PDB file of C-alpha atoms in Angstrom:
ATOM      1  CA  MET A 223      -0.309   0.173   0.080  1.00 94.00           C
ATOM      2  CA  ALA A 224       2.909   2.049   1.049  1.00 95.00           C
ATOM      3  CA  ASP A 225       4.392   1.387  -2.582  1.00 96.00           C
ATOM      4  CA  ALA A 226       1.248   2.335  -4.423  1.00 98.00           C
ATOM      5  CA  LEU A 227       0.923   5.765  -2.495  1.00 98.00           C
ATOM      6  CA  LYS A 228       4.756   6.920  -3.094  1.00 98.00           C
ATOM      7  CA  ALA A 229       3.619   6.130  -6.878  1.00 98.00           C
ATOM      8  CA  LYS A 230       1.060   8.307  -6.767  1.00 98.00           C
ATOM      9  CA  GLY A 231       2.983  10.726  -5.285  1.00 98.00           C
ATOM     10  CA  ASN A 232       5.385  10.311  -7.571  1.00 98.00           C
ATOM     11  CA  ALA A 233       3.383  11.020 -10.584  1.00 98.00           C
ATOM     12  CA  ALA A 234       1.578  14.139  -8.531  1.00 98.00           C
ATOM     13  CA  PHE A 235       5.014  15.694  -8.362  1.00 98.00           C
ATOM     14  CA  SER A 236       5.895  15.345 -11.997  1.00 98.00           C
ATOM     15  CA  ALA A 237       2.963  16.472 -12.361  1.00 98.00           C
ATOM     16  CA  GLY A 238       3.414  19.956 -10.414  1.00 98.00           C
ATOM     17  CA  ASN A 239       0.641  19.428  -7.980  1.00 98.00           C
ATOM     18  CA  TYR A 240       2.789  19.583  -5.266  1.00 98.00           C
ATOM     19  CA  ASP A 241       0.138  19.630  -2.077  1.00 98.00           C
ATOM     20  CA  GLU A 242      -1.257  16.800  -3.675  1.00 98.00           C
ATOM     21  CA  ALA A 243       2.199  14.929  -3.543  1.00 98.00           C
ATOM     22  CA  VAL A 244       2.512  15.907   0.139  1.00 98.00           C
ATOM     23  CA  LYS A 245      -0.937  14.534   1.012  1.00 98.00           C
ATOM     24  CA  LEU A 246       0.179  11.311  -0.765  1.00 98.00           C
ATOM     25  CA  PHE A 247       3.787  10.477   0.614  1.00 98.00           C
ATOM     26  CA  SER A 248       2.664  11.751   3.945  1.00 98.00           C
ATOM     27  CA  GLU A 249      -0.194   8.990   3.605  1.00 98.00           C
ATOM     28  CA  ALA A 250       2.572   6.456   2.523  1.00 98.00           C
ATOM     29  CA  ILE A 251       5.167   7.618   5.849  1.00 98.00           C
ATOM     30  CA  GLU A 252       1.901   6.420   8.086  1.00 98.00           C
ATOM     31  CA  LEU A 253       2.152   3.164   6.774  1.00 98.00           C
ATOM     32  CA  ASP A 254       6.035   3.099   6.449  1.00 98.00           C
ATOM     33  CA  PRO A 255       7.821   5.147   8.544  1.00 98.00           C
ATOM     34  CA  SER A 256      11.023   3.549   8.085  1.00 98.00           C
ATOM     35  CA  ASN A 257      11.224   4.415   4.576  1.00 98.00           C
ATOM     36  CA  HIS A 258      13.470   6.947   3.808  1.00 98.00           C
ATOM     37  CA  VAL A 259      12.956   7.480   0.344  1.00 98.00           C
ATOM     38  CA  LEU A 260       9.613   8.643   1.334  1.00 98.00           C
ATOM     39  CA  PHE A 261      10.717  11.206   3.787  1.00 98.00           C
ATOM     40  CA  SER A 262      12.988  12.519   0.621  1.00 98.00           C
ATOM     41  CA  ASN A 263      10.464  12.385  -1.895  1.00 98.00           C
ATOM     42  CA  ARG A 264       7.896  14.593   0.552  1.00 98.00           C
ATOM     43  CA  SER A 265      10.984  16.835   1.570  1.00 98.00           C
ATOM     44  CA  ALA A 266      11.236  17.664  -2.459  1.00 98.00           C
ATOM     45  CA  ALA A 267       7.621  18.417  -2.493  1.00 98.00           C
ATOM     46  CA  GLU A 268       7.576  20.892   0.315  1.00 98.00           C
ATOM     47  CA  ALA A 269      10.606  22.351  -1.105  1.00 98.00           C
ATOM     48  CA  SER A 270       8.717  22.865  -4.296  1.00 98.00           C
ATOM     49  CA  LEU A 271       6.272  24.527  -2.123  1.00 98.00           C
ATOM     50  CA  GLN A 272       8.655  26.599  -0.962  1.00 98.00           C
ATOM     51  CA  HIS A 273       7.945  25.423   3.023  1.00 98.00           C
ATOM     52  CA  TYR A 274      11.745  25.205   3.160  1.00 98.00           C
ATOM     53  CA  ALA A 275      11.333  24.290   7.218  1.00 98.00           C
ATOM     54  CA  ALA A 276       8.782  21.221   6.669  1.00 98.00           C
ATOM     55  CA  ALA A 277      11.498  20.306   3.495  1.00 98.00           C
ATOM     56  CA  LEU A 278      14.480  20.476   6.166  1.00 98.00           C
ATOM     57  CA  LYS A 279      12.494  18.483   8.702  1.00 98.00           C
ATOM     58  CA  ASP A 280      12.189  15.653   6.298  1.00 98.00           C
ATOM     59  CA  ALA A 281      15.204  15.350   5.004  1.00 98.00           C
ATOM     60  CA  LYS A 282      17.221  15.533   8.212  1.00 98.00           C
ATOM     61  CA  LYS A 283      14.767  12.491   9.265  1.00 98.00           C
ATOM     62  CA  CYS A 284      15.704  10.902   5.650  1.00 98.00           C
ATOM     63  CA  VAL A 285      19.944  11.327   6.858  1.00 97.00           C
ATOM     64  CA  GLU A 286      18.547   9.929   9.912  1.00 97.00           C
ATOM     65  CA  LEU A 287      17.378   6.897   8.332  1.00 98.00           C
ATOM     66  CA  LYS A 288      19.415   6.114   5.999  1.00 97.00           C
ATOM     67  CA  PRO A 289      23.030   8.181   6.872  1.00 95.00           C
ATOM     68  CA  ASP A 290      25.212   6.798   3.769  1.00 94.00           C
ATOM     69  CA  TRP A 291      22.421   7.595   1.183  1.00 95.00           C
ATOM     70  CA  PRO A 292      24.011  10.608  -0.707  1.00 95.00           C
ATOM     71  CA  LYS A 293      20.730  11.872  -2.283  1.00 95.00           C
ATOM     72  CA  GLY A 294      19.571  12.865   1.384  1.00 97.00           C
ATOM     73  CA  TYR A 295      22.036  15.196   1.990  1.00 97.00           C
ATOM     74  CA  SER A 296      21.409  17.004  -1.587  1.00 96.00           C
ATOM     75  CA  ARG A 297      17.625  17.148   0.218  1.00 98.00           C
ATOM     76  CA  LEU A 298      19.109  18.770   3.044  1.00 98.00           C
ATOM     77  CA  GLY A 299      21.495  20.878   0.997  1.00 98.00           C
ATOM     78  CA  ALA A 300      18.740  22.218  -0.992  1.00 98.00           C
ATOM     79  CA  ALA A 301      16.354  23.112   2.278  1.00 98.00           C
ATOM     80  CA  HIS A 302      19.157  24.989   4.009  1.00 98.00           C
ATOM     81  CA  TYR A 303      19.625  26.934   0.727  1.00 98.00           C
ATOM     82  CA  GLY A 304      15.938  27.359   0.687  1.00 98.00           C
ATOM     83  CA  LEU A 305      16.242  29.073   4.287  1.00 98.00           C
ATOM     84  CA  GLN A 306      19.261  30.795   3.247  1.00 98.00           C
ATOM     85  CA  GLN A 307      21.366  28.920   5.558  1.00 98.00           C
ATOM     86  CA  TRP A 308      24.247  28.783   3.169  1.00 98.00           C
ATOM     87  CA  GLU A 309      27.242  27.300   5.319  1.00 98.00           C
ATOM     88  CA  ASP A 310      25.043  24.350   6.477  1.00 97.00           C
ATOM     89  CA  ALA A 311      23.651  23.951   2.364  1.00 97.00           C
ATOM     90  CA  ILE A 312      27.151  23.836   1.652  1.00 97.00           C
ATOM     91  CA  LYS A 313      28.078  21.270   4.560  1.00 97.00           C
ATOM     92  CA  ALA A 314      25.229  18.920   3.548  1.00 96.00           C
ATOM     93  CA  TYR A 315      26.170  19.044  -0.040  1.00 95.00           C
ATOM     94  CA  GLU A 316      29.712  18.762   1.068  1.00 94.00           C
ATOM     95  CA  ASP A 317      28.627  15.553   3.547  1.00 93.00           C
ATOM     96  CA  GLY A 318      26.457  14.233   0.664  1.00 92.00           C
ATOM     97  CA  GLU A 319      29.461  13.936  -2.259  1.00 90.00           C
ATOM     98  CA  GLN A 320      31.752  11.959   0.465  1.00 89.00           C
ATOM     99  CA  ARG A 321      29.466   9.513   0.754  1.00 86.00           C
ATOM    100  CA  ALA A 322      28.638   9.659  -3.083  1.00 80.00           C
ATOM    101  CA  VAL A 323      30.127   6.368  -4.908  1.00 71.00           C
ATOM    102  CA  PRO A 324      33.062   7.003  -6.846  1.00 70.00           C
ATOM    103  CA  ALA A 325      32.159   7.069 -10.960  1.00 62.00           C
TER     104      ALA A 325
END
């Protein structure tokens, strides 16, 4: 069920329906609160709505759940950037880069 809600949330996000995406990802999180990707996706939707404090909260939870996943740090950096927290944004991006697998 959480996967179906995630898929619907992704479709809503892709269509630019960010409020609907946040709602769907939130429902999915209720069913699967340990899924870091759901927090990442909701963070992206919140950032798209310029709700950067909410995006930051979700990005932090994503990184807490999966600290070795570089994409979580990109969400963290984007939220800090939106909040004009420049140094924190740079640090988040650098932390993510350190976790990236070399090509």
